[in-house]
């Protein structure tokens, strides 16, 4: 089985997917943002009939791997008190966001956002990929 997570329109990932199909292996793709150049290849694979996986549970099911019984499912509707750190972290994703944008989304000052980002970086949960632009790591 081959799972393509990101692929440009012409990429090595698509070559790998083609070779996998030639060998009779199943090909799956993860959809991404419509505006992302790194999602175009995945979207093309999906359009051509590749399987779609959108959660870790889907992947485990496809591989016939039983989930641990003690796996804790997080209820996103559960009310929790937001610390500034959690607030900033919840606004991060895999698409880079600037400090100004994070400040507007969280309602925190730029200084407070930067303090939380440093904490998240030290914990390995965020990464600065260019000057004042951050992504979520875990």
mmCIF file of N, CA and C in Angstrom:
data_model
loop_
_atom_site.group_PDB
_atom_site.id
_atom_site.type_symbol
_atom_site.label_atom_id
_atom_site.label_comp_id
_atom_site.label_asym_id
_atom_site.label_seq_id
_atom_site.Cartn_x
_atom_site.Cartn_y
_atom_site.Cartn_z
ATOM 1 N N UNK A 1 0.839 -1.175 0.000
ATOM 2 C CA UNK A 1 0.000 0.000 0.000
ATOM 3 C C UNK A 1 0.888 1.244 0.000
ATOM 4 N N UNK A 2 0.457 2.239 -0.771
ATOM 5 C CA UNK A 2 1.178 3.507 -0.835
ATOM 6 C C UNK A 2 0.207 4.613 -0.448
ATOM 7 N N UNK A 3 0.650 5.480 0.460
ATOM 8 C CA UNK A 3 -0.143 6.633 0.876
ATOM 9 C C UNK A 3 0.619 7.888 0.488
ATOM 10 N N UNK A 4 0.002 8.706 -0.375
ATOM 11 C CA UNK A 4 0.611 9.967 -0.802
ATOM 12 C C UNK A 4 -0.007 11.081 0.026
ATOM 13 N N UNK A 5 0.845 11.785 0.762
ATOM 14 C CA UNK A 5 0.352 12.834 1.655
ATOM 15 C C UNK A 5 0.447 14.200 0.995
ATOM 16 N N UNK A 6 1.531 14.453 0.279
ATOM 17 C CA UNK A 6 1.692 15.698 -0.473
ATOM 18 C C UNK A 6 2.343 15.368 -1.802
ATOM 19 N N UNK A 7 1.868 16.028 -2.844
ATOM 20 C CA UNK A 7 2.471 15.828 -4.161
ATOM 21 C C UNK A 7 2.115 16.990 -5.075
ATOM 22 N N UNK A 8 3.137 17.544 -5.694
ATOM 23 C CA UNK A 8 2.901 18.558 -6.723
ATOM 24 C C UNK A 8 2.365 17.853 -7.968
ATOM 25 N N UNK A 9 1.966 18.637 -8.979
ATOM 26 C CA UNK A 9 1.397 18.038 -10.193
ATOM 27 C C UNK A 9 2.381 17.096 -10.878
ATOM 28 N N UNK A 10 3.640 17.433 -10.847
ATOM 29 C CA UNK A 10 4.686 16.565 -11.386
ATOM 30 C C UNK A 10 5.667 16.330 -10.251
ATOM 31 N N UNK A 11 5.648 15.131 -9.692
ATOM 32 C CA UNK A 11 6.509 14.874 -8.538
ATOM 33 C C UNK A 11 6.902 13.408 -8.466
ATOM 34 N N UNK A 12 7.912 13.167 -7.679
ATOM 35 C CA UNK A 12 8.359 11.803 -7.441
ATOM 36 C C UNK A 12 7.300 10.972 -6.745
ATOM 37 N N UNK A 13 6.464 11.610 -5.953
ATOM 38 C CA UNK A 13 5.387 10.882 -5.269
ATOM 39 C C UNK A 13 4.427 10.260 -6.282
ATOM 40 N N UNK A 14 4.140 10.986 -7.331
ATOM 41 C CA UNK A 14 3.228 10.457 -8.353
ATOM 42 C C UNK A 14 3.883 9.337 -9.155
ATOM 43 N N UNK A 15 5.184 9.444 -9.360
ATOM 44 C CA UNK A 15 5.912 8.358 -10.034
ATOM 45 C C UNK A 15 5.846 7.104 -9.161
ATOM 46 N N UNK A 16 6.056 7.285 -7.867
ATOM 47 C CA UNK A 16 5.968 6.158 -6.927
ATOM 48 C C UNK A 16 4.572 5.547 -6.951
ATOM 49 N N UNK A 17 3.541 6.386 -6.979
ATOM 50 C CA UNK A 17 2.162 5.893 -7.029
ATOM 51 C C UNK A 17 1.924 5.086 -8.302
ATOM 52 N N UNK A 18 2.422 5.566 -9.431
ATOM 53 C CA UNK A 18 2.285 4.831 -10.698
ATOM 54 C C UNK A 18 2.973 3.471 -10.634
ATOM 55 N N UNK A 19 4.166 3.444 -10.079
ATOM 56 C CA UNK A 19 4.898 2.181 -9.949
ATOM 57 C C UNK A 19 4.171 1.214 -9.009
ATOM 58 N N UNK A 20 3.592 1.735 -7.964
ATOM 59 C CA UNK A 20 2.836 0.893 -7.029
ATOM 60 C C UNK A 20 1.633 0.270 -7.732
ATOM 61 N N UNK A 21 0.943 1.068 -8.531
ATOM 62 C CA UNK A 21 -0.212 0.545 -9.278
ATOM 63 C C UNK A 21 0.217 -0.546 -10.255
ATOM 64 N N UNK A 22 1.370 -0.346 -10.909
ATOM 65 C CA UNK A 22 1.883 -1.355 -11.837
ATOM 66 C C UNK A 22 2.178 -2.674 -11.120
ATOM 67 N N UNK A 23 2.527 -2.586 -9.834
ATOM 68 C CA UNK A 23 2.837 -3.775 -9.042
ATOM 69 C C UNK A 23 1.604 -4.332 -8.342
ATOM 70 N N UNK A 24 0.443 -3.737 -8.607
ATOM 71 C CA UNK A 24 -0.802 -4.223 -8.021
ATOM 72 C C UNK A 24 -1.046 -3.779 -6.591
ATOM 73 N N UNK A 25 -0.350 -2.750 -6.167
ATOM 74 C CA UNK A 25 -0.536 -2.250 -4.802
ATOM 75 C C UNK A 25 -1.624 -1.179 -4.789
ATOM 76 N N UNK A 26 -2.265 -1.059 -3.638
ATOM 77 C CA UNK A 26 -3.300 -0.041 -3.482
ATOM 78 C C UNK A 26 -2.643 1.314 -3.255
ATOM 79 N N UNK A 27 -3.261 2.360 -3.814
ATOM 80 C CA UNK A 27 -2.757 3.724 -3.657
ATOM 81 C C UNK A 27 -3.837 4.555 -2.983
ATOM 82 N N UNK A 28 -3.426 5.279 -1.955
ATOM 83 C CA UNK A 28 -4.309 6.179 -1.223
ATOM 84 C C UNK A 28 -3.707 7.567 -1.244
ATOM 85 N N UNK A 29 -4.547 8.563 -1.124
ATOM 86 C CA UNK A 29 -4.077 9.949 -1.093
ATOM 87 C C UNK A 29 -4.817 10.709 -0.009
ATOM 88 N N UNK A 30 -4.128 11.670 0.541
ATOM 89 C CA UNK A 30 -4.686 12.536 1.571
ATOM 90 C C UNK A 30 -5.032 13.873 0.928
ATOM 91 N N UNK A 31 -6.294 14.270 0.943
ATOM 92 C CA UNK A 31 -6.636 15.566 0.337
ATOM 93 C C UNK A 31 -6.032 16.710 1.142
ATOM 94 N N UNK A 32 -5.779 17.811 0.470
ATOM 95 C CA UNK A 32 -5.215 18.978 1.137
ATOM 96 C C UNK A 32 -5.937 20.228 0.701
ATOM 97 N N UNK A 33 -5.426 21.378 1.117
ATOM 98 C CA UNK A 33 -6.066 22.641 0.728
ATOM 99 C C UNK A 33 -6.102 22.796 -0.794
ATOM 100 N N UNK A 34 -7.206 23.247 -1.311
ATOM 101 C CA UNK A 34 -7.396 23.394 -2.748
ATOM 102 C C UNK A 34 -6.387 24.382 -3.330
ATOM 103 N N UNK A 35 -5.979 25.352 -2.556
ATOM 104 C CA UNK A 35 -5.065 26.383 -3.047
ATOM 105 C C UNK A 35 -3.592 25.984 -2.970
ATOM 106 N N UNK A 36 -3.292 24.846 -2.357
ATOM 107 C CA UNK A 36 -1.904 24.433 -2.165
ATOM 108 C C UNK A 36 -1.367 23.711 -3.398
ATOM 109 N N UNK A 37 -0.194 24.143 -3.876
ATOM 110 C CA UNK A 37 0.447 23.479 -5.005
ATOM 111 C C UNK A 37 0.855 22.054 -4.637
ATOM 112 N N UNK A 38 1.103 21.807 -3.344
ATOM 113 C CA UNK A 38 1.508 20.476 -2.899
ATOM 114 C C UNK A 38 0.318 19.535 -2.699
ATOM 115 N N UNK A 39 -0.872 19.993 -2.978
ATOM 116 C CA UNK A 39 -2.054 19.139 -2.896
ATOM 117 C C UNK A 39 -2.551 18.722 -4.272
ATOM 118 N N UNK A 40 -2.105 19.399 -5.309
ATOM 119 C CA UNK A 40 -2.622 19.143 -6.659
ATOM 120 C C UNK A 40 -2.408 17.701 -7.101
ATOM 121 N N UNK A 41 -1.255 17.131 -6.788
ATOM 122 C CA UNK A 41 -0.991 15.737 -7.157
ATOM 123 C C UNK A 41 -1.911 14.773 -6.429
ATOM 124 N N UNK A 42 -2.137 15.017 -5.138
ATOM 125 C CA UNK A 42 -3.050 14.174 -4.352
ATOM 126 C C UNK A 42 -4.468 14.278 -4.902
ATOM 127 N N UNK A 43 -4.886 15.476 -5.227
ATOM 128 C CA UNK A 43 -6.229 15.666 -5.759
ATOM 129 C C UNK A 43 -6.385 14.951 -7.100
ATOM 130 N N UNK A 44 -5.340 14.985 -7.914
ATOM 131 C CA UNK A 44 -5.375 14.279 -9.202
ATOM 132 C C UNK A 44 -5.488 12.769 -8.967
ATOM 133 N N UNK A 45 -4.739 12.226 -8.002
ATOM 134 C CA UNK A 45 -4.830 10.797 -7.683
ATOM 135 C C UNK A 45 -6.249 10.429 -7.223
ATOM 136 N N UNK A 46 -6.826 11.274 -6.392
ATOM 137 C CA UNK A 46 -8.192 11.025 -5.909
ATOM 138 C C UNK A 46 -9.179 11.061 -7.069
ATOM 139 N N UNK A 47 -8.981 11.999 -7.976
ATOM 140 C CA UNK A 47 -9.841 12.116 -9.150
ATOM 141 C C UNK A 47 -9.733 10.862 -10.026
ATOM 142 N N UNK A 48 -8.560 10.256 -10.040
ATOM 143 C CA UNK A 48 -8.333 9.067 -10.847
ATOM 144 C C UNK A 48 -8.732 7.771 -10.133
ATOM 145 N N UNK A 49 -9.252 7.894 -8.906
ATOM 146 C CA UNK A 49 -9.774 6.717 -8.218
ATOM 147 C C UNK A 49 -8.956 6.189 -7.062
ATOM 148 N N UNK A 50 -7.931 6.913 -6.639
ATOM 149 C CA UNK A 50 -7.161 6.467 -5.476
ATOM 150 C C UNK A 50 -8.071 6.465 -4.251
ATOM 151 N N UNK A 51 -7.746 5.615 -3.303
ATOM 152 C CA UNK A 51 -8.498 5.590 -2.047
ATOM 153 C C UNK A 51 -8.214 6.857 -1.263
ATOM 154 N N UNK A 52 -9.139 7.207 -0.394
ATOM 155 C CA UNK A 52 -8.975 8.428 0.397
ATOM 156 C C UNK A 52 -8.863 8.050 1.879
ATOM 157 N N UNK A 53 -7.849 8.580 2.518
ATOM 158 C CA UNK A 53 -7.662 8.384 3.949
ATOM 159 C C UNK A 53 -7.636 9.768 4.588
ATOM 160 N N UNK A 54 -8.500 9.967 5.560
ATOM 161 C CA UNK A 54 -8.549 11.289 6.180
ATOM 162 C C UNK A 54 -8.346 11.255 7.691
ATOM 163 N N UNK A 55 -8.055 10.077 8.224
ATOM 164 C CA UNK A 55 -7.782 10.005 9.654
ATOM 165 C C UNK A 55 -6.853 8.835 9.938
ATOM 166 N N UNK A 56 -6.146 8.880 11.050
ATOM 167 C CA UNK A 56 -5.291 7.752 11.421
ATOM 168 C C UNK A 56 -6.098 6.460 11.588
ATOM 169 N N UNK A 57 -7.342 6.593 12.049
ATOM 170 C CA UNK A 57 -8.197 5.415 12.217
ATOM 171 C C UNK A 57 -8.485 4.742 10.878
ATOM 172 N N UNK A 58 -8.696 5.557 9.830
ATOM 173 C CA UNK A 58 -8.904 5.008 8.481
ATOM 174 C C UNK A 58 -7.703 4.179 8.051
ATOM 175 N N UNK A 59 -6.512 4.700 8.321
ATOM 176 C CA UNK A 59 -5.291 3.991 7.939
ATOM 177 C C UNK A 59 -5.182 2.661 8.680
ATOM 178 N N UNK A 60 -5.444 2.687 9.974
ATOM 179 C CA UNK A 60 -5.390 1.444 10.760
ATOM 180 C C UNK A 60 -6.411 0.434 10.248
ATOM 181 N N UNK A 61 -7.601 0.910 9.912
ATOM 182 C CA UNK A 61 -8.637 0.020 9.386
ATOM 183 C C UNK A 61 -8.208 -0.594 8.055
ATOM 184 N N UNK A 62 -7.647 0.202 7.166
ATOM 185 C CA UNK A 62 -7.209 -0.298 5.860
ATOM 186 C C UNK A 62 -6.094 -1.324 5.983
ATOM 187 N N UNK A 63 -5.261 -1.170 7.009
ATOM 188 C CA UNK A 63 -4.144 -2.087 7.208
ATOM 189 C C UNK A 63 -4.537 -3.267 8.112
ATOM 190 N N UNK A 64 -5.830 -3.316 8.476
ATOM 191 C CA UNK A 64 -6.334 -4.372 9.362
ATOM 192 C C UNK A 64 -5.561 -4.442 10.673
ATOM 193 N N UNK A 65 -5.270 -3.286 11.230
ATOM 194 C CA UNK A 65 -4.594 -3.202 12.521
ATOM 195 C C UNK A 65 -5.628 -2.784 13.549
ATOM 196 N N UNK A 66 -5.753 -3.594 14.599
ATOM 197 C CA UNK A 66 -6.725 -3.271 15.635
ATOM 198 C C UNK A 66 -6.201 -2.130 16.495
ATOM 199 N N UNK A 67 -7.100 -1.226 16.813
ATOM 200 C CA UNK A 67 -6.740 -0.107 17.667
ATOM 201 C C UNK A 67 -6.651 -0.580 19.107
ATOM 202 N N UNK A 68 -5.723 -0.009 19.869
ATOM 203 C CA UNK A 68 -5.653 -0.369 21.289
ATOM 204 C C UNK A 68 -6.963 -0.013 21.987
ATOM 205 N N UNK A 69 -7.392 -0.879 22.895
ATOM 206 C CA UNK A 69 -8.659 -0.643 23.596
ATOM 207 C C UNK A 69 -8.587 0.562 24.510
ATOM 208 N N UNK A 70 -7.393 0.877 25.003
ATOM 209 C CA UNK A 70 -7.265 2.000 25.923
ATOM 210 C C UNK A 70 -6.995 3.323 25.209
ATOM 211 N N UNK A 71 -7.170 3.332 23.876
ATOM 212 C CA UNK A 71 -6.984 4.543 23.103
ATOM 213 C C UNK A 71 -8.027 5.579 23.529
ATOM 214 N N UNK A 72 -7.544 6.704 23.997
ATOM 215 C CA UNK A 72 -8.446 7.743 24.478
ATOM 216 C C UNK A 72 -8.897 8.612 23.320
ATOM 217 N N UNK A 73 -10.207 8.701 23.125
ATOM 218 C CA UNK A 73 -10.773 9.557 22.093
ATOM 219 C C UNK A 73 -11.047 10.918 22.731
ATOM 220 N N UNK A 74 -10.531 11.960 22.094
ATOM 221 C CA UNK A 74 -10.726 13.303 22.626
ATOM 222 C C UNK A 74 -12.008 13.876 22.058
ATOM 223 N N UNK A 75 -12.881 14.321 22.930
ATOM 224 C CA UNK A 75 -14.134 14.935 22.515
ATOM 225 C C UNK A 75 -13.874 16.413 22.267
ATOM 226 N N UNK A 76 -13.928 16.837 20.998
ATOM 227 C CA UNK A 76 -13.629 18.224 20.665
ATOM 228 C C UNK A 76 -14.693 19.182 21.186
ATOM 229 N N UNK A 77 -15.859 18.669 21.527
ATOM 230 C CA UNK A 77 -16.913 19.535 22.032
ATOM 231 C C UNK A 77 -16.824 19.728 23.545
ATOM 232 N N UNK A 78 -15.879 19.048 24.168
ATOM 233 C CA UNK A 78 -15.718 19.144 25.605
ATOM 234 C C UNK A 78 -15.204 20.532 25.960
ATOM 235 N N UNK A 79 -15.767 21.134 26.990
ATOM 236 C CA UNK A 79 -15.346 22.468 27.388
ATOM 237 C C UNK A 79 -14.052 22.369 28.188
ATOM 238 N N UNK A 80 -13.090 23.180 27.815
ATOM 239 C CA UNK A 80 -11.838 23.239 28.545
ATOM 240 C C UNK A 80 -11.439 24.695 28.688
ATOM 241 N N UNK A 81 -10.693 24.975 29.733
ATOM 242 C CA UNK A 81 -10.192 26.327 29.916
ATOM 243 C C UNK A 81 -8.965 26.494 29.041
ATOM 244 N N UNK A 82 -8.927 27.564 28.290
ATOM 245 C CA UNK A 82 -7.820 27.801 27.376
ATOM 246 C C UNK A 82 -6.710 28.589 28.068
ATOM 247 N N UNK A 83 -5.546 28.010 28.088
ATOM 248 C CA UNK A 83 -4.376 28.751 28.520
ATOM 249 C C UNK A 83 -3.857 29.486 27.290
ATOM 250 N N UNK A 84 -3.091 30.540 27.480
ATOM 251 C CA UNK A 84 -2.542 31.230 26.301
ATOM 252 C C UNK A 84 -1.752 30.279 25.395
ATOM 253 N N UNK A 85 -1.021 29.338 25.998
ATOM 254 C CA UNK A 85 -0.245 28.377 25.215
ATOM 255 C C UNK A 85 -1.156 27.517 24.342
ATOM 256 N N UNK A 86 -2.237 26.970 24.928
ATOM 257 C CA UNK A 86 -3.179 26.147 24.169
ATOM 258 C C UNK A 86 -3.898 26.965 23.104
ATOM 259 N N UNK A 87 -4.181 28.214 23.421
ATOM 260 C CA UNK A 87 -4.863 29.095 22.483
ATOM 261 C C UNK A 87 -4.011 29.306 21.232
ATOM 262 N N UNK A 88 -2.738 29.596 21.415
ATOM 263 C CA UNK A 88 -1.836 29.797 20.280
ATOM 264 C C UNK A 88 -1.665 28.480 19.524
ATOM 265 N N UNK A 89 -1.442 27.396 20.256
ATOM 266 C CA UNK A 89 -1.242 26.087 19.619
ATOM 267 C C UNK A 89 -2.453 25.684 18.771
ATOM 268 N N UNK A 90 -3.650 25.954 19.269
ATOM 269 C CA UNK A 90 -4.856 25.562 18.544
ATOM 270 C C UNK A 90 -5.023 26.341 17.240
ATOM 271 N N UNK A 91 -4.379 27.485 17.125
ATOM 272 C CA UNK A 91 -4.459 28.281 15.896
ATOM 273 C C UNK A 91 -3.409 27.873 14.865
ATOM 274 N N UNK A 92 -2.417 27.102 15.296
ATOM 275 C CA UNK A 92 -1.375 26.664 14.371
ATOM 276 C C UNK A 92 -1.853 25.481 13.555
ATOM 277 N N UNK A 93 -1.316 25.353 12.365
ATOM 278 C CA UNK A 93 -1.622 24.217 11.506
ATOM 279 C C UNK A 93 -0.391 23.881 10.696
ATOM 280 N N UNK A 94 -0.589 23.168 9.601
ATOM 281 C CA UNK A 94 0.533 22.770 8.765
ATOM 282 C C UNK A 94 0.811 23.789 7.665
ATOM 283 N N UNK A 95 -0.039 24.791 7.590
ATOM 284 C CA UNK A 95 0.184 25.911 6.672
ATOM 285 C C UNK A 95 0.718 27.056 7.537
ATOM 286 N N UNK A 96 1.864 27.633 7.177
ATOM 287 C CA UNK A 96 2.491 28.656 8.016
ATOM 288 C C UNK A 96 1.570 29.844 8.293
ATOM 289 N N UNK A 97 1.637 30.326 9.540
ATOM 290 C CA UNK A 97 0.888 31.522 9.942
ATOM 291 C C UNK A 97 1.845 32.511 10.563
ATOM 292 N N UNK A 98 1.617 33.773 10.252
ATOM 293 C CA UNK A 98 2.438 34.842 10.802
ATOM 294 C C UNK A 98 2.005 35.217 12.203
ATOM 295 N N UNK A 99 2.922 35.846 12.919
ATOM 296 C CA UNK A 99 2.667 36.257 14.294
ATOM 297 C C UNK A 99 1.491 37.235 14.357
ATOM 298 N N UNK A 100 1.413 38.154 13.407
ATOM 299 C CA UNK A 100 0.308 39.125 13.395
ATOM 300 C C UNK A 100 -1.039 38.409 13.248
ATOM 301 N N UNK A 101 -1.099 37.436 12.378
ATOM 302 C CA UNK A 101 -2.325 36.659 12.175
ATOM 303 C C UNK A 101 -2.701 35.914 13.454
ATOM 304 N N UNK A 102 -1.714 35.294 14.097
ATOM 305 C CA UNK A 102 -1.965 34.569 15.346
ATOM 306 C C UNK A 102 -2.443 35.518 16.441
ATOM 307 N N UNK A 103 -1.903 36.720 16.458
ATOM 308 C CA UNK A 103 -2.318 37.719 17.440
ATOM 309 C C UNK A 103 -3.788 38.087 17.246
ATOM 310 N N UNK A 104 -4.188 38.275 15.993
ATOM 311 C CA UNK A 104 -5.586 38.609 15.701
ATOM 312 C C UNK A 104 -6.521 37.455 16.053
ATOM 313 N N UNK A 105 -6.110 36.228 15.723
ATOM 314 C CA UNK A 105 -6.957 35.059 15.976
ATOM 315 C C UNK A 105 -7.122 34.762 17.468
ATOM 316 N N UNK A 106 -6.071 34.990 18.235
ATOM 317 C CA UNK A 106 -6.126 34.651 19.660
ATOM 318 C C UNK A 106 -6.572 35.808 20.536
ATOM 319 N N UNK A 107 -6.412 37.030 20.038
ATOM 320 C CA UNK A 107 -6.727 38.196 20.866
ATOM 321 C C UNK A 107 -5.584 38.542 21.813
ATOM 322 N N UNK A 108 -4.457 37.863 21.682
ATOM 323 C CA UNK A 108 -3.287 38.142 22.512
ATOM 324 C C UNK A 108 -2.410 39.165 21.810
ATOM 325 N N UNK A 109 -1.598 39.862 22.600
ATOM 326 C CA UNK A 109 -0.660 40.812 21.994
ATOM 327 C C UNK A 109 0.419 40.030 21.246
ATOM 328 N N UNK A 110 1.112 40.711 20.352
ATOM 329 C CA UNK A 110 2.190 40.082 19.594
ATOM 330 C C UNK A 110 3.248 39.545 20.555
ATOM 331 N N UNK A 111 3.545 40.308 21.593
ATOM 332 C CA UNK A 111 4.533 39.875 22.598
ATOM 333 C C UNK A 111 4.096 38.574 23.264
ATOM 334 N N UNK A 112 2.823 38.506 23.677
ATOM 335 C CA UNK A 112 2.311 37.283 24.324
ATOM 336 C C UNK A 112 2.347 36.092 23.358
ATOM 337 N N UNK A 113 1.991 36.332 22.106
ATOM 338 C CA UNK A 113 2.016 35.255 21.109
ATOM 339 C C UNK A 113 3.442 34.738 20.942
ATOM 340 N N UNK A 114 4.409 35.646 20.833
ATOM 341 C CA UNK A 114 5.806 35.235 20.678
ATOM 342 C C UNK A 114 6.289 34.443 21.889
ATOM 343 N N UNK A 115 5.887 34.842 23.087
ATOM 344 C CA UNK A 115 6.265 34.094 24.296
ATOM 345 C C UNK A 115 5.731 32.660 24.234
ATOM 346 N N UNK A 116 4.481 32.525 23.826
ATOM 347 C CA UNK A 116 3.881 31.192 23.745
ATOM 348 C C UNK A 116 4.518 30.365 22.633
ATOM 349 N N UNK A 117 4.855 31.001 21.520
ATOM 350 C CA UNK A 117 5.503 30.289 20.417
ATOM 351 C C UNK A 117 6.873 29.760 20.822
ATOM 352 N N UNK A 118 7.607 30.541 21.611
ATOM 353 C CA UNK A 118 8.914 30.080 22.104
ATOM 354 C C UNK A 118 8.730 28.859 22.995
ATOM 355 N N UNK A 119 7.739 28.903 23.863
ATOM 356 C CA UNK A 119 7.445 27.761 24.733
ATOM 357 C C UNK A 119 7.084 26.535 23.892
ATOM 358 N N UNK A 120 6.239 26.725 22.894
ATOM 359 C CA UNK A 120 5.827 25.613 22.031
ATOM 360 C C UNK A 120 7.016 25.063 21.240
ATOM 361 N N UNK A 121 7.909 25.946 20.799
ATOM 362 C CA UNK A 121 9.107 25.485 20.082
ATOM 363 C C UNK A 121 10.000 24.645 20.996
ATOM 364 N N UNK A 122 10.176 25.097 22.220
ATOM 365 C CA UNK A 122 11.006 24.353 23.174
ATOM 366 C C UNK A 122 10.415 22.980 23.491
ATOM 367 N N UNK A 123 9.105 22.871 23.430
ATOM 368 C CA UNK A 123 8.423 21.592 23.674
ATOM 369 C C UNK A 123 8.399 20.711 22.426
ATOM 370 N N UNK A 124 8.838 21.260 21.295
ATOM 371 C CA UNK A 124 8.822 20.505 20.047
ATOM 372 C C UNK A 124 7.455 20.459 19.396
ATOM 373 N N UNK A 125 6.561 21.366 19.770
ATOM 374 C CA UNK A 125 5.199 21.364 19.240
ATOM 375 C C UNK A 125 5.000 22.357 18.100
ATOM 376 N N UNK A 126 5.943 23.278 17.922
ATOM 377 C CA UNK A 126 5.837 24.288 16.858
ATOM 378 C C UNK A 126 7.231 24.545 16.300
ATOM 379 N N UNK A 127 7.240 25.103 15.088
ATOM 380 C CA UNK A 127 8.527 25.393 14.450
ATOM 381 C C UNK A 127 8.402 26.658 13.632
ATOM 382 N N UNK A 128 9.402 27.520 13.747
ATOM 383 C CA UNK A 128 9.466 28.722 12.923
ATOM 384 C C UNK A 128 10.108 28.325 11.595
ATOM 385 N N UNK A 129 9.348 28.438 10.499
ATOM 386 C CA UNK A 129 9.885 27.994 9.212
ATOM 387 C C UNK A 129 10.465 29.131 8.388
ATOM 388 N N UNK A 130 10.060 30.342 8.696
ATOM 389 C CA UNK A 130 10.698 31.543 8.156
ATOM 390 C C UNK A 130 10.429 32.647 9.167
ATOM 391 N N UNK A 131 11.033 33.782 8.968
ATOM 392 C CA UNK A 131 10.958 34.851 9.977
ATOM 393 C C UNK A 131 9.521 35.154 10.391
ATOM 394 N N UNK A 132 9.197 34.827 11.649
ATOM 395 C CA UNK A 132 7.888 35.083 12.281
ATOM 396 C C UNK A 132 6.727 34.310 11.649
ATOM 397 N N UNK A 133 7.011 33.198 10.974
ATOM 398 C CA UNK A 133 5.974 32.308 10.444
ATOM 399 C C UNK A 133 6.159 30.926 11.050
ATOM 400 N N UNK A 134 5.078 30.412 11.611
ATOM 401 C CA UNK A 134 5.159 29.179 12.398
ATOM 402 C C UNK A 134 4.178 28.121 11.894
ATOM 403 N N UNK A 135 4.540 26.861 12.144
ATOM 404 C CA UNK A 135 3.648 25.721 11.854
ATOM 405 C C UNK A 135 3.584 24.833 13.080
ATOM 406 N N UNK A 136 2.571 24.000 13.110
ATOM 407 C CA UNK A 136 2.401 22.991 14.155
ATOM 408 C C UNK A 136 3.243 21.775 13.776
ATOM 409 N N UNK A 137 3.901 21.193 14.756
ATOM 410 C CA UNK A 137 4.711 20.004 14.518
ATOM 411 C C UNK A 137 3.952 18.759 14.960
ATOM 412 N N UNK A 138 3.385 18.768 16.140
ATOM 413 C CA UNK A 138 2.665 17.585 16.642
ATOM 414 C C UNK A 138 1.239 17.936 16.970
#
